[in-house]
């Protein structure tokens, strides 16, 4: 039942591709063709509409905008604007998370991750004492840093970043001040007739990359670990097959898992599950979608009775809804596509939005307010119950029950992986030194529909990398695609090169390790730091590369800026709207190597990209004499 020659939709996930092509409603996949003629100026980043003299578009005949801005200036402004917006998104996520941890701690609520709390308290030098008091102090320290002015360097970055990197960032003058202020400063810098120095604007992107990475990525994970429970390695079901129509199914989308803390605890209560049973269902279940689903999957051992599994990534969400078995969508951040709204309307699916930054036009806004959590959770559950009762008899099911697999290895984190290895990174370092693992690639970020199709480049590149004995670590919607395509099951070891295959088979692990949401790019950074520390080298010296093969959003560009600040090679399948400027392109792809050690590599071909990344790994191995 697989259609390999589909013209409507292209996905690495063939059963999904076939399912979407046969749907009676439009999805993002159906709209790709109608948007296939791209604006050449937009693609190159040389369209400016910062003032009423524009839009100005740069051509060989008209190399400057009316104000005199060159292609370099216009491209750099557009790029900085995107990175600042992306950084703002992640900083919103960590702010919400810190606020929720603070409120939870101050109200004496459950704290599930005592090891994570201890780790943070040691890092932040918070004295021993009552766990709730300490957790509140941790959260407050994060908030205090986020709210500093842009001229005062944030304090926690000193404690969280690797020494040699800190020294490099200091030398380059890119240590960020307060994260929110830095977003503001970045937006100001690229407004009309302000900064016209592309290099300065790109350095600001690195600054935003650091605040995004250290706070939005690393700290969000650790704060969530305290509230929601620490990841533990475990097999789990994935794909549309996790959806059981006998349950009242609640699809979650977004990135702010802490918003669901109270609701998840309510769902665990027998009396709440009884409400679903009284309505004729077997109970309430959360169905994971996008990164917040990945985050729940990561902590799945703590939520087994109320979590069906992770169904899919951003461009799988429409298909999840189209099954007809979802009774409500709870969203709180991106990647909640506008395209889900007509599907929800058509299938009478209740849409509730828990954060106004991601308010959908057709959704009810029910902002999460900690003091009102009892009322909010009760009302949400009542509405979902009503939705189930009203819609199930009227809406036909269109399931894809065989989709996905039941043994994806999940719950990998910087802590659980090290524990799995026996409490130290030495076994991994030894395998890298011996060449059994040639190097490590972080395949991270989103999925898009343009780099060959949904998850196509991500999956093909990953297959190429593991075939070259390169271990792949993933975080983001890329994980959702890779797991649904079976690359995170232990059986996927057979797709790896002979050396990596032998390693995986002896350890019983897949060649692609699933760190979960895009936020977990911060966890990959923690792994990289610990490896560098163990080897007494700086991060750029590690045989470690990054690929955001199918980057989608402005947030991904902020993540990418963090990767560059760390000094890592960063592969992208599509250029980030910079090719109209030879200067910006040169700085990002070449000059960056001398600045931070990082570099952008743009290539949309999986085999070629893998060759380039493998060569970089080999060069780094040689420099380390291994
Ligand atoms: Fe044109 Fe300059 Fe105005 Fe941009 S800011 S639209 S380049 S005149
Ligand atoms: Fe994400």
Coordinates of C-alpha atoms and ligand atoms in Angstrom, one line a residue:
X1 CA 0.0 0.0 0.0
X2 CA 2.9 2.4 -0.7
X3 CA 2.8 4.9 -3.6
X4 CA 6.2 5.6 -4.7
X5 CA 5.4 7.9 -7.6
X6 CA 3.2 10.4 -5.9
X7 CA 2.9 13.8 -7.5
X8 CA 0.8 15.5 -4.8
X9 CA 3.2 15.0 -1.9
X10 CA 6.8 14.0 -1.5
X11 CA 7.9 12.5 1.8
X12 CA 10.6 10.2 3.0
X13 CA 7.8 8.4 4.8
X14 CA 6.2 6.6 1.9
X15 CA 3.1 5.2 3.8
X16 CA 2.5 8.8 5.0
X17 CA 3.0 10.2 1.6
X18 CA 0.4 7.8 0.2
X19 CA -2.0 8.6 3.0
X20 CA -1.8 12.3 2.5
X21 CA -2.2 12.1 -1.2
X22 CA -5.4 10.3 -0.7
X23 CA -6.9 12.7 1.8
X24 CA -10.2 14.4 1.0
X25 CA -8.9 17.7 2.3
X26 CA -6.0 20.1 1.5
X27 CA -2.8 20.0 3.5
X28 CA 0.5 21.9 3.3
X29 CA 1.8 19.1 1.0
X30 CA -1.0 19.8 -1.5
X31 CA 0.0 23.5 -1.6
X32 CA 3.6 23.0 -2.4
X33 CA 3.1 22.9 -6.2
X34 CA 1.0 26.1 -6.2
X35 CA 3.9 27.9 -4.5
X36 CA 6.6 26.3 -6.6
X37 CA 7.6 29.5 -8.5
X38 CA 9.7 31.3 -5.9
X39 CA 10.6 35.0 -5.9
X40 CA 14.2 35.2 -7.0
X41 CA 14.8 38.4 -5.0
X42 CA 13.4 36.8 -1.9
X43 CA 15.4 33.7 -2.3
X44 CA 18.6 35.7 -2.5
X45 CA 17.6 38.0 0.3
X46 CA 17.9 41.1 -1.8
X47 CA 14.4 42.5 -1.5
X48 CA 14.1 45.3 1.1
X49 CA 10.8 46.9 2.2
X50 CA 12.1 48.7 5.3
X51 CA 10.8 52.0 4.1
X52 CA 8.2 53.6 1.9
X53 CA 10.7 54.2 -1.0
X54 CA 10.7 50.4 -1.4
X55 CA 10.3 47.6 -1.9
X56 CA 13.8 47.9 -3.5
X57 CA 15.2 44.9 -5.3
X58 CA 18.8 44.5 -6.2
X59 CA 19.8 43.7 -9.7
X60 CA 23.1 44.1 -11.7
X61 CA 21.6 47.3 -13.2
X62 CA 20.4 48.6 -9.9
X63 CA 23.0 47.5 -7.3
X64 CA 21.7 49.8 -4.5
X65 CA 18.4 50.6 -2.9
X66 CA 17.1 54.1 -3.2
X67 CA 18.7 54.9 0.2
X68 CA 22.0 53.5 -1.0
X69 CA 21.9 50.2 0.7
X70 CA 23.9 47.6 -1.1
X71 CA 23.0 43.9 -1.5
X72 CA 25.4 43.1 1.4
X73 CA 23.6 45.5 3.7
X74 CA 20.1 44.4 2.7
X75 CA 21.0 40.7 3.0
X76 CA 22.7 41.2 6.4
X77 CA 19.7 43.2 7.7
X78 CA 17.2 40.6 6.6
X79 CA 19.3 37.8 8.1
X80 CA 19.8 39.6 11.5
X81 CA 16.0 40.4 11.6
X82 CA 15.3 36.6 11.1
X83 CA 17.8 35.5 13.7
X84 CA 16.5 38.1 16.2
X85 CA 13.0 36.9 15.7
X86 CA 14.1 33.3 16.1
X87 CA 16.0 34.1 19.3
X88 CA 13.0 36.0 20.7
X89 CA 10.9 32.8 20.2
X90 CA 13.4 30.6 22.2
X91 CA 13.8 33.3 24.8
X92 CA 10.0 33.3 25.2
X93 CA 10.1 29.6 25.7
X94 CA 12.8 29.7 28.4
X95 CA 11.1 32.6 30.2
X96 CA 7.7 30.7 30.3
X97 CA 9.6 27.7 31.6
X98 CA 11.4 29.6 34.3
X99 CA 8.2 31.3 35.4
X100 CA 6.4 28.0 35.6
X101 CA 9.2 26.4 37.6
X102 CA 9.3 29.4 40.0
X103 CA 5.5 29.2 40.5
X104 CA 5.6 25.4 40.9
X105 CA 8.3 25.7 43.4
X106 CA 6.8 28.5 45.4
X107 CA 3.5 26.7 45.6
X108 CA 5.1 23.5 46.8
X109 CA 4.2 21.6 43.6
X110 CA 5.7 18.4 42.5
X111 CA 9.4 18.5 41.4
X112 CA 10.3 15.3 39.6
X113 CA 13.9 15.8 38.6
X114 CA 16.0 15.9 41.8
X115 CA 19.2 15.1 40.0
X116 CA 18.6 17.9 37.5
X117 CA 17.9 20.3 40.4
X118 CA 21.0 19.3 42.2
X119 CA 23.0 19.8 39.0
X120 CA 21.6 23.3 38.4
X121 CA 22.1 24.2 42.1
X122 CA 25.7 23.2 41.9
X123 CA 26.2 25.1 38.7
X124 CA 24.5 28.2 40.1
X125 CA 26.2 27.8 43.5
X126 CA 22.8 27.6 45.3
X127 CA 23.3 26.3 48.9
X128 CA 21.8 23.1 50.2
X129 CA 18.3 23.3 51.6
X130 CA 14.7 22.8 50.9
X131 CA 14.3 21.6 47.2
X132 CA 11.4 24.0 46.5
X133 CA 13.4 27.0 47.8
X134 CA 16.3 25.9 45.7
X135 CA 14.2 25.4 42.6
X136 CA 12.7 28.8 43.0
X137 CA 16.2 30.3 43.3
X138 CA 17.3 28.5 40.1
X139 CA 14.3 29.8 38.2
X140 CA 14.8 33.3 39.6
X141 CA 18.5 33.3 38.6
X142 CA 17.5 32.5 35.0
X143 CA 14.8 35.2 34.9
X144 CA 17.2 37.8 36.4
X145 CA 19.7 37.1 33.6
X146 CA 17.0 37.2 30.9
X147 CA 15.9 40.6 32.0
X148 CA 19.3 42.3 32.2
X149 CA 20.0 45.2 29.9
X150 CA 22.0 44.5 26.7
X151 CA 25.1 46.3 28.1
X152 CA 25.3 43.9 31.1
X153 CA 26.7 40.4 30.3
X154 CA 24.4 37.6 31.5
X155 CA 25.9 35.8 34.5
X156 CA 24.9 32.2 34.1
X157 CA 26.5 31.9 30.7
X158 CA 29.9 32.0 32.6
X159 CA 28.8 29.0 34.5
X160 CA 27.2 27.1 31.7
X161 CA 29.6 27.6 28.8
X162 CA 32.9 25.8 28.1
X163 CA 36.0 27.8 29.2
X164 CA 37.8 28.0 25.8
X165 CA 34.6 29.0 24.1
X166 CA 33.9 31.7 26.6
X167 CA 37.4 33.0 26.1
X168 CA 36.8 33.1 22.3
X169 CA 33.5 34.8 22.7
X170 CA 35.0 37.4 25.0
X171 CA 37.8 38.0 22.6
X172 CA 35.3 38.6 19.7
X173 CA 33.2 40.8 21.9
X174 CA 30.1 38.7 21.4
X175 CA 29.1 37.7 25.0
X176 CA 25.5 38.7 25.1
X177 CA 23.8 41.0 27.6
X178 CA 20.3 40.3 28.8
X179 CA 18.7 37.9 26.3
X180 CA 15.5 39.9 25.8
X181 CA 17.4 43.2 25.4
X182 CA 19.7 41.6 22.9
X183 CA 16.7 40.7 20.7
X184 CA 15.5 44.2 21.0
X185 CA 19.0 45.6 20.1
X186 CA 19.2 43.3 17.1
X187 CA 15.8 44.4 15.8
X188 CA 16.8 48.1 16.2
X189 CA 20.1 47.5 14.5
X190 CA 18.5 46.2 11.3
X191 CA 15.7 48.8 11.1
X192 CA 15.6 51.5 8.5
X193 CA 18.7 53.6 8.0
X194 CA 20.5 52.3 11.1
X195 CA 23.4 49.8 10.9
X196 CA 25.0 49.4 7.5
X197 CA 27.9 47.2 8.5
X198 CA 27.2 43.6 7.5
X199 CA 30.1 42.3 9.6
X200 CA 28.7 44.0 12.7
X201 CA 25.3 42.6 12.1
X202 CA 26.6 39.1 11.6
X203 CA 28.5 39.4 14.9
X204 CA 25.3 40.4 16.5
X205 CA 23.8 37.2 15.1
X206 CA 26.5 35.2 16.9
X207 CA 25.7 37.1 20.1
X208 CA 22.0 36.1 19.7
X209 CA 23.1 32.6 18.9
X210 CA 24.8 32.4 22.3
X211 CA 21.9 33.7 24.3
X212 CA 19.5 31.5 22.3
X213 CA 21.7 28.4 22.8
X214 CA 22.7 28.8 26.5
X215 CA 19.3 30.0 27.7
X216 CA 16.6 29.0 25.2
X217 CA 18.1 25.6 24.4
X218 CA 20.3 24.4 27.3
X219 CA 18.4 25.9 30.2
X220 CA 14.9 25.1 29.0
X221 CA 15.7 21.4 29.0
X222 CA 17.2 21.5 32.4
X223 CA 14.4 23.5 34.0
X224 CA 11.9 21.1 32.3
X225 CA 13.8 18.1 33.7
X226 CA 13.2 19.5 37.2
X227 CA 9.4 19.9 36.7
X228 CA 8.5 17.1 34.3
X229 CA 11.0 14.4 35.1
X230 CA 14.3 13.4 33.6
X231 CA 14.6 11.4 30.4
X232 CA 15.3 7.7 30.6
X233 CA 16.2 5.5 27.7
X234 CA 13.3 3.4 26.7
X235 CA 11.6 1.9 23.6
X236 CA 8.4 3.6 22.6
X237 CA 5.8 3.5 19.8
X238 CA 5.9 6.3 17.1
X239 CA 3.9 7.3 14.0
X240 CA 0.2 7.6 13.3
X241 CA -0.2 4.0 14.5
X242 CA 0.0 5.3 18.1
X243 CA -3.5 6.9 17.7
X244 CA -6.1 4.6 19.3
X245 CA -9.6 5.7 18.4
X246 CA -11.1 4.0 21.5
X247 CA -9.6 6.9 23.6
X248 CA -10.4 10.5 23.8
X249 CA -7.3 11.8 22.0
X250 CA -5.7 15.2 22.7
X251 CA -3.0 16.3 20.2
X252 CA -0.4 18.6 21.6
X253 CA 1.7 20.9 19.5
X254 CA 4.3 23.5 20.4
X255 CA 7.5 23.8 22.5
X256 CA 6.5 24.8 26.0
X257 CA 6.0 21.6 27.9
X258 CA 5.8 23.2 31.3
X259 CA 2.4 24.6 30.3
X260 CA 1.1 21.1 30.4
X261 CA 2.4 20.2 33.9
X262 CA -0.9 20.5 35.7
X263 CA -3.0 19.0 32.9
X264 CA -0.8 16.0 32.7
X265 CA -1.1 15.4 36.4
X266 CA -4.9 15.7 36.2
X267 CA -5.0 13.1 33.5
X268 CA -3.2 10.7 35.7
X269 CA -6.0 10.8 38.2
X270 CA -8.4 7.8 38.1
X271 CA -11.4 10.0 38.6
X272 CA -10.5 12.1 35.6
X273 CA -10.0 9.0 33.4
X274 CA -13.4 7.9 34.7
X275 CA -15.0 10.9 33.1
X276 CA -13.8 9.6 29.7
X277 CA -15.0 6.1 30.5
X278 CA -18.5 7.5 31.4
X279 CA -18.6 9.1 27.9
X280 CA -17.9 5.7 26.3
X281 CA -14.1 6.0 25.7
X282 CA -11.4 3.9 27.3
X283 CA -9.8 7.1 28.8
X284 CA -8.0 10.3 27.9
X285 CA -4.7 10.1 26.0
X286 CA -2.2 12.7 24.9
X287 CA -0.9 12.3 21.3
X288 CA 2.4 13.9 20.7
X289 CA 3.0 16.1 17.7
X290 CA 5.9 18.5 16.9
X291 CA 8.6 19.3 19.5
X292 CA 6.4 19.3 22.6
X293 CA 5.4 15.8 21.7
X294 CA 9.0 14.9 21.3
X295 CA 9.7 16.4 24.8
X296 CA 6.9 14.3 26.3
X297 CA 8.2 11.3 24.5
X298 CA 11.7 12.0 25.9
X299 CA 10.2 11.8 29.4
X300 CA 7.7 9.1 28.4
X301 CA 8.6 6.7 31.3
X302 CA 7.0 9.2 33.7
X303 CA 3.8 9.4 31.6
X304 CA 3.2 6.0 30.2
X305 CA -0.5 5.7 31.2
X306 CA -1.6 8.9 29.6
X307 CA 0.7 9.2 26.5
X308 CA -0.1 7.3 23.4
X309 CA 3.3 8.1 21.8
X310 CA 4.7 10.6 19.3
X311 CA 2.7 10.7 16.1
X312 CA 4.9 12.9 13.9
X313 CA 6.5 16.2 13.2
X314 CA 5.3 19.6 11.9
X315 CA 4.3 18.5 8.5
X316 CA 2.7 15.3 9.8
X317 CA 0.3 17.2 12.1
X318 CA -2.4 17.7 9.4
X319 CA -2.4 13.9 8.7
X320 CA -2.7 13.2 12.4
X321 CA -5.8 15.3 12.5
X322 CA -7.2 13.8 9.3
X323 CA -7.4 10.4 11.0
X324 CA -10.6 11.7 12.6
X325 CA -9.6 10.2 15.9
X326 CA -8.3 13.4 17.5
X327 CA -10.8 15.2 19.6
X328 CA -8.9 18.3 20.5
X329 CA -5.7 20.2 19.7
X330 CA -3.9 21.9 22.6
X331 CA -1.3 24.3 21.2
X332 CA 1.1 26.7 22.9
X333 CA 3.8 27.7 20.5
X334 CA 5.1 27.0 17.0
X335 CA 5.1 24.7 15.0
X336 CA 1.3 24.9 14.9
X337 CA 0.5 25.4 11.2
X338 CA -2.3 27.7 10.2
X339 CA -3.3 24.9 7.8
X340 CA -4.6 22.7 10.7
X341 CA -7.5 25.2 11.3
X342 CA -9.7 24.3 8.3
X343 CA -9.1 20.6 9.0
X344 CA -10.1 21.0 12.6
X345 CA -13.2 22.9 11.5
X346 CA -14.2 20.3 9.0
X347 CA -13.7 17.4 11.5
X348 CA -15.2 19.3 14.5
X349 CA -11.9 19.1 16.4
X350 CA -11.8 21.5 19.4
X351 CA -8.8 23.9 19.2
X352 CA -7.6 25.4 22.4
X353 CA -4.5 27.7 22.5
X354 CA -2.7 28.1 25.8
X355 CA -0.4 31.0 24.9
X356 CA -1.5 34.1 23.0
X357 CA 1.8 34.3 21.1
X358 CA 0.6 31.3 19.1
X359 CA -3.1 32.2 19.0
X360 CA -4.8 30.5 16.1
X361 CA -7.7 32.4 14.5
X362 CA -10.2 29.5 15.0
X363 CA -8.9 28.5 18.4
X364 CA -10.2 29.4 21.8
X365 CA -7.6 31.3 23.7
X366 CA -7.2 29.9 27.2
X367 CA -3.9 31.3 28.4
X368 CA -2.2 29.3 31.0
X369 CA -2.2 31.2 34.3
X370 CA -0.5 29.3 37.1
X371 CA -2.8 30.4 39.9
X372 CA -5.8 29.4 37.8
X373 CA -4.4 26.0 36.8
X374 CA -7.2 24.0 38.6
X375 CA -9.9 25.9 36.8
X376 CA -8.1 26.0 33.4
X377 CA -7.4 22.2 33.5
X378 CA -11.0 21.5 34.5
X379 CA -12.5 23.6 31.8
X380 CA -10.1 22.2 29.1
X381 CA -11.1 18.6 30.1
X382 CA -14.8 19.5 30.1
X383 CA -14.5 21.0 26.6
X384 CA -12.5 18.0 25.3
X385 CA -15.1 15.7 26.7
X386 CA -17.9 17.7 25.0
X387 CA -15.9 17.7 21.7
X388 CA -15.6 13.9 21.9
X389 CA -19.3 13.4 22.6
X390 CA -20.4 15.8 19.8
X391 CA -18.1 14.7 17.1
X392 CA -17.3 11.0 17.2
X393 CA -20.7 9.7 15.9
X394 CA -20.6 12.3 13.1
X395 CA -17.0 12.2 11.9
X396 CA -15.8 9.1 10.1
X397 CA -12.4 7.6 11.0
X398 CA -9.6 7.5 8.4
X399 CA -6.8 5.7 10.3
X400 CA -3.4 4.6 9.2
X401 CA -3.0 2.0 11.9
X402 CA 0.2 0.3 10.6
X403 CA 2.2 3.5 10.4
X404 CA 5.4 3.9 12.4
X405 CA 6.9 1.3 14.7
X406 CA 6.7 0.3 18.3
X407 CA 10.4 0.1 19.2
X408 CA 11.9 3.5 18.6
X409 CA 14.6 4.1 21.3
X410 CA 13.7 7.3 23.1
X411 CA 14.7 9.2 26.2
X412 CA 18.3 10.0 25.2
X413 CA 19.9 12.9 27.0
X414 CA 23.3 14.1 28.0
X415 CA 22.7 12.3 31.4
X416 CA 20.9 9.2 30.3
X417 CA 23.4 8.5 27.5
X418 CA 26.4 8.8 29.8
X419 CA 24.6 6.6 32.4
X420 CA 24.0 4.0 29.6
X421 CA 27.7 4.1 28.8
X422 CA 28.5 3.2 32.4
X423 CA 28.8 6.7 33.9
X424 CA 31.5 8.2 31.8
X425 CA 32.1 9.2 28.2
X426 CA 35.2 7.1 28.0
X427 CA 33.6 4.2 26.1
X428 CA 32.3 6.6 23.4
X429 CA 35.7 8.4 23.3
X430 CA 37.5 5.0 22.9
X431 CA 35.2 4.0 20.1
X432 CA 35.8 7.3 18.3
X433 CA 39.6 7.0 18.9
X434 CA 39.6 3.4 17.5
X435 CA 37.7 4.5 14.5
X436 CA 34.7 2.2 15.2
X437 CA 32.8 5.4 15.3
X438 CA 34.3 7.8 12.8
X439 CA 32.7 10.9 14.2
X440 CA 29.4 12.4 15.4
X441 CA 26.9 14.3 13.3
X442 CA 24.1 16.3 15.0
X443 CA 21.2 16.1 12.5
X444 CA 18.9 18.7 14.0
X445 CA 16.2 21.2 13.4
X446 CA 13.0 21.1 11.4
X447 CA 11.5 19.5 8.4
X448 CA 10.4 21.5 5.4
X449 CA 8.6 20.6 2.2
X450 CA 11.1 22.2 -0.3
X451 CA 14.4 20.5 0.2
X452 CA 13.3 17.5 -1.9
X453 CA 10.2 17.0 0.2
X454 CA 9.1 16.2 3.7
X455 CA 12.1 14.7 5.6
X456 CA 13.6 13.6 2.3
X457 CA 17.0 15.2 2.6
X458 CA 17.1 14.6 6.4
X459 CA 16.5 10.9 6.0
X460 CA 18.8 10.4 3.0
X461 CA 21.7 12.4 4.6
X462 CA 21.3 10.4 7.8
X463 CA 21.4 7.1 5.9
X464 CA 24.6 8.3 4.1
X465 CA 26.2 9.4 7.4
X466 CA 25.6 6.2 9.3
X467 CA 26.7 4.2 6.3
X468 CA 30.0 6.0 6.7
X469 CA 30.2 4.9 10.4
X470 CA 29.3 8.3 11.6
X471 CA 27.0 8.2 14.7
X472 CA 24.0 10.5 14.3
X473 CA 22.4 12.4 17.2
X474 CA 19.1 14.2 16.5
X475 CA 17.0 16.9 18.0
X476 CA 13.9 18.6 16.5
X477 CA 11.3 17.8 14.0
X478 CA 14.1 16.0 12.1
X479 CA 13.8 13.4 14.9
X480 CA 10.1 12.9 14.2
X481 CA 10.8 12.1 10.6
X482 CA 13.8 9.8 11.3
X483 CA 11.9 7.9 13.9
X484 CA 8.8 7.4 11.8
X485 CA 11.1 6.1 9.0
X486 CA 12.5 3.5 11.4
X487 CA 16.0 4.9 11.8
X488 CA 15.9 4.9 15.6
X489 CA 15.0 1.3 16.1
X490 CA 17.8 -1.1 17.1
X491 CA 17.2 -3.0 13.8
X492 CA 18.3 0.2 11.9
X493 CA 21.9 -0.9 12.8
X494 CA 21.9 -2.9 9.6
X495 CA 21.8 0.4 7.7
X496 CA 25.1 1.5 9.3
X497 CA 28.6 0.9 8.0
X498 CA 30.2 -2.3 9.3
X499 CA 32.0 -0.7 12.2
X500 CA 29.1 1.4 13.5
X501 CA 26.8 -1.6 12.9
X502 CA 29.0 -3.8 15.1
X503 CA 29.0 -1.1 17.9
X504 CA 25.2 -0.7 17.7
X505 CA 24.5 -4.4 17.7
X506 CA 26.8 -5.0 20.6
X507 CA 25.2 -2.2 22.6
X508 CA 21.6 -2.9 21.3
X509 CA 21.2 0.7 20.2
X510 CA 20.2 2.3 16.9
X511 CA 22.8 4.3 14.8
X512 CA 20.6 7.4 15.2
X513 CA 20.1 8.6 18.8
X514 CA 16.9 10.5 19.6
X515 CA 17.4 13.5 21.9
X516 CA 13.9 14.7 21.2
X517 CA 12.8 18.3 20.6
X518 CA 14.7 21.0 18.9
X519 CA 15.3 22.4 22.4
X520 CA 17.6 19.4 22.9
X521 CA 20.1 20.9 20.6
X522 CA 21.2 22.3 23.9
X523 CA 21.7 18.8 25.2
X524 CA 23.9 18.0 22.2
X525 CA 26.0 21.1 23.1
X526 CA 26.3 19.7 26.7
X527 CA 27.5 16.3 25.2
X528 CA 30.0 18.2 23.0
X529 CA 31.3 20.2 25.9
X530 CA 31.8 17.1 28.1
X531 CA 33.6 15.3 25.3
X532 CA 35.8 18.3 24.7
X533 CA 36.5 18.6 28.4
X534 CA 37.4 14.9 28.6
X535 CA 39.8 15.3 25.8
X536 CA 41.1 18.7 26.9
X537 CA 40.4 20.3 23.5
X538 CA 38.1 23.1 22.3
X539 CA 34.7 22.2 20.7
X540 CA 35.8 23.0 17.1
X541 CA 38.5 20.4 17.4
X542 CA 36.0 17.5 17.9
X543 CA 35.2 15.3 15.0
X544 CA 31.7 16.6 15.3
X545 CA 29.5 18.3 12.6
X546 CA 26.0 19.7 12.6
X547 CA 23.3 19.5 9.9
X548 CA 20.1 21.4 9.9
X549 CA 19.4 19.8 6.5
X550 CA 15.8 20.9 6.4
X551 CA 15.8 24.0 8.4
X552 CA 12.5 25.8 8.3
X553 CA 12.0 28.6 10.6
X554 CA 13.7 31.8 12.0
X555 CA 14.2 29.8 15.2
X556 CA 16.4 27.4 13.3
X557 CA 18.6 30.3 12.1
X558 CA 19.1 31.3 15.7
X559 CA 20.0 27.7 16.5
X560 CA 22.4 27.8 13.6
X561 CA 24.0 31.0 14.9
X562 CA 24.7 29.1 18.2
X563 CA 26.3 26.2 16.2
X564 CA 28.5 28.8 14.5
X565 CA 29.4 30.4 17.8
X566 CA 30.4 27.0 19.1
X567 CA 32.7 26.7 16.2
X568 CA 31.0 23.8 14.5
X569 CA 30.5 23.1 10.8
X570 CA 26.8 23.7 10.0
X571 CA 25.3 22.1 6.9
X572 CA 22.1 23.4 5.5
X573 CA 20.1 22.0 2.6
X574 CA 18.9 25.4 1.5
X575 CA 20.7 28.7 1.8
X576 CA 19.2 31.0 4.4
X577 CA 18.3 33.8 1.9
X578 CA 21.9 35.2 1.8
X579 CA 23.2 34.3 -1.7
X580 CA 22.5 37.8 -3.0
X581 CA 25.4 39.1 -1.0
X582 CA 28.9 37.8 -1.8
X583 CA 30.2 39.3 1.4
X584 CA 27.6 37.8 3.8
X585 CA 28.0 34.4 2.0
X586 CA 31.8 34.6 2.3
X587 CA 31.7 35.5 6.0
X588 CA 29.3 32.7 6.8
X589 CA 30.9 30.0 4.6
X590 CA 34.6 30.9 4.8
X591 CA 35.7 33.7 7.1
X592 CA 33.8 32.3 10.1
X593 CA 36.3 29.5 10.3
X594 CA 39.0 32.1 11.4
X595 CA 36.5 33.8 13.8
X596 CA 34.9 31.0 15.8
X597 CA 36.0 27.9 13.9
X598 CA 32.5 27.4 12.5
X599 CA 31.3 27.5 8.9
X600 CA 28.1 27.2 6.9
X601 CA 28.0 24.5 4.2
X602 CA 25.1 24.7 1.8
X603 CA 24.3 21.6 -0.3
X604 CA 21.0 20.0 -1.1
X605 CA 22.4 16.7 -2.3
X606 CA 22.6 14.0 0.4
X607 CA 25.6 12.1 -0.9
X608 CA 27.6 15.2 -1.6
X609 CA 26.8 16.7 1.8
X610 CA 27.8 13.5 3.5
X611 CA 31.1 13.5 1.6
X612 CA 31.8 17.0 2.7
X613 CA 30.9 16.3 6.4
X614 CA 32.9 13.1 6.4
X615 CA 35.9 14.9 5.1
X616 CA 35.7 17.5 7.8
X617 CA 35.4 14.7 10.4
X618 CA 38.5 13.0 8.9
X619 CA 40.4 16.3 8.9
X620 CA 39.5 16.8 12.6
X621 CA 40.5 13.3 13.4
X622 CA 43.9 13.8 11.7
X623 CA 44.5 17.0 13.6
X624 CA 43.8 15.1 16.9
X625 CA 46.1 12.4 15.7
X626 CA 43.5 9.7 15.8
Ligands
LIG1 FE1 14.8 50.6 -0.4 FE2 16.6 51.5 1.4 FE3 13.9 51.8 1.8 FE4 15.1 49.3 1.8 S1 15.5 51.0 3.3 S2 13.2 49.9 0.9 S3 16.7 49.6 0.3 S4 15.2 52.7 0.2
LIG2 FE1 11.1 22.6 17.5

